[in-house]
């Protein structure tokens, strides 16, 4: 197969030949005809597969004659380095066309970028933060965008860009073609794809990453007032060592941290009201094993670099279902096994339904361990922690890390 066979115009075929490419790579052979036909694409492809040309070539073709006004094609990348690379590729492949490419990213002065946008472009390559800044300042009009590419989408999500991406999606016209490229294919990517792509062609040239499948997702249905007791029990019984826990509010994070400390569980909170110093210290203590639980709000946890977390706990479910997927994506990295536990109160049932709808499957509901009373009436009967003051277990030997969580407790249910 040749580039010509893929339906590219002579100017592009010539530019590709000048780059010394003999034949399209597998991802190019699959993606180029689909993009030319106007289809959305979901591609699992790593760097080195030729993914950049796989979207840049057909998008240059689809741009047609130059207009050089507001951008008509937008490529989002996680980093400025990648933005610069993609823009350089577009300029290279487009050398026999008169289309204009502009690149914008953060960390440098806005001025020259604003000037470049004023002069107009056809293709815009951008990192999400700077793009939003300029769009909010109204120096950038996104209403003419007909094609959107998210390149290295998994890295964008890792870097905490999900909210920026969502905001950008709202600024773009509904009627558009969208392409999503990602090296890994996690539940979080699937969720993003479900939101932004229409009947996409799925292309998979990367070895499928099994991380998502390694996350065990568990739900405990528990009244709100019993959550802290159940949590302490899960941590103790399962001998959990490193738990990233999400609460909805800063106040809730503080209160829970106090309660955990009172129960003899080492914990610290990180949120917007904490000084940078306190946050760094908490994170270091957590990474180095001096803290068992790091209590975080959504915003504070964004961009946290904690790899290979064994446990993520949703103390409260997030309001936005995608945040759930992002939260649990912090466990089971690098091929590790991870457990994501959600404590769901009756009033959160609706949120749980939304999450399950987004995931496309329901979550496993775990039986409540016997020590936690399941309803106020049963409280009397249960030998519950709920009635006892919270104390650290003084003489209980630590269980090995691999002990099956709650195995003993569950037998008594
Ligand atoms: P990418 O995966 O987009 O980062 O591209 C990886 C490298 O492969 C880049 O240096 C491209 O110039 C090169 N490349 C892309 N397509 C082809 C092709 N069809 N034949 C040979 N090299 C290619």
Tab-separated table of C-alpha atoms and ligand atoms in Angstrom, residues 3 16 19-25 27-28 46-55 57 82 85 89 93 151-152, ligand 1:
chain	number	residue	atom	x	y	z
A	3	UNK	CA	0.217	6.953	0.575
A	16	UNK	CA	5.646	12.457	2.602
A	19	UNK	CA	10.392	12.855	4.294
A	20	UNK	CA	11.663	9.514	3.027
A	21	UNK	CA	8.598	7.463	4.011
A	22	UNK	CA	8.048	4.486	1.681
A	23	UNK	CA	4.756	3.192	2.961
A	24	UNK	CA	2.167	4.075	5.582
A	25	UNK	CA	2.554	2.524	9.011
A	27	UNK	CA	-1.987	3.176	12.159
A	28	UNK	CA	-1.692	5.468	9.151
A	46	UNK	CA	2.121	4.935	21.276
A	47	UNK	CA	4.782	7.353	20.113
A	48	UNK	CA	6.874	5.793	17.394
A	49	UNK	CA	3.945	4.247	15.547
A	50	UNK	CA	3.609	7.180	13.171
A	51	UNK	CA	0.496	8.431	14.940
A	52	UNK	CA	1.199	12.111	14.286
A	53	UNK	CA	1.127	11.705	10.523
A	54	UNK	CA	-1.922	9.461	10.937
A	55	UNK	CA	-4.000	12.471	11.939
A	57	UNK	CA	-2.030	14.217	6.933
A	82	UNK	CA	4.599	17.628	21.972
A	85	UNK	CA	6.527	18.613	17.542
A	89	UNK	CA	5.084	17.918	11.570
A	93	UNK	CA	3.752	17.682	5.752
A	151	UNK	CA	-3.191	13.647	21.264
A	152	UNK	CA	-1.767	11.544	24.109
B	1	LIG	P1	5.137	9.462	15.870
B	1	LIG	O1	4.635	8.119	16.279
B	1	LIG	O2	4.115	10.295	15.213
B	1	LIG	O3	5.814	10.159	17.019
B	1	LIG	O4	6.260	9.218	14.738
B	1	LIG	C1	7.456	8.522	14.976
B	1	LIG	C2	8.465	8.700	13.882
B	1	LIG	O5	8.130	7.937	12.748
B	1	LIG	C3	8.641	10.126	13.418
B	1	LIG	O6	10.011	10.430	13.404
B	1	LIG	C4	8.090	10.129	12.011
B	1	LIG	O7	8.807	11.031	11.196
B	1	LIG	C5	8.290	8.710	11.568
B	1	LIG	N1	7.301	8.222	10.603
B	1	LIG	C6	5.979	8.518	10.604
B	1	LIG	N2	5.369	7.879	9.570
B	1	LIG	C7	6.306	7.159	8.934
B	1	LIG	C8	6.291	6.277	7.789
B	1	LIG	N3	5.166	6.015	7.128
B	1	LIG	N4	7.455	5.710	7.396
B	1	LIG	C9	8.588	5.971	8.061
B	1	LIG	N5	8.674	6.791	9.151
B	1	LIG	C10	7.548	7.374	9.581
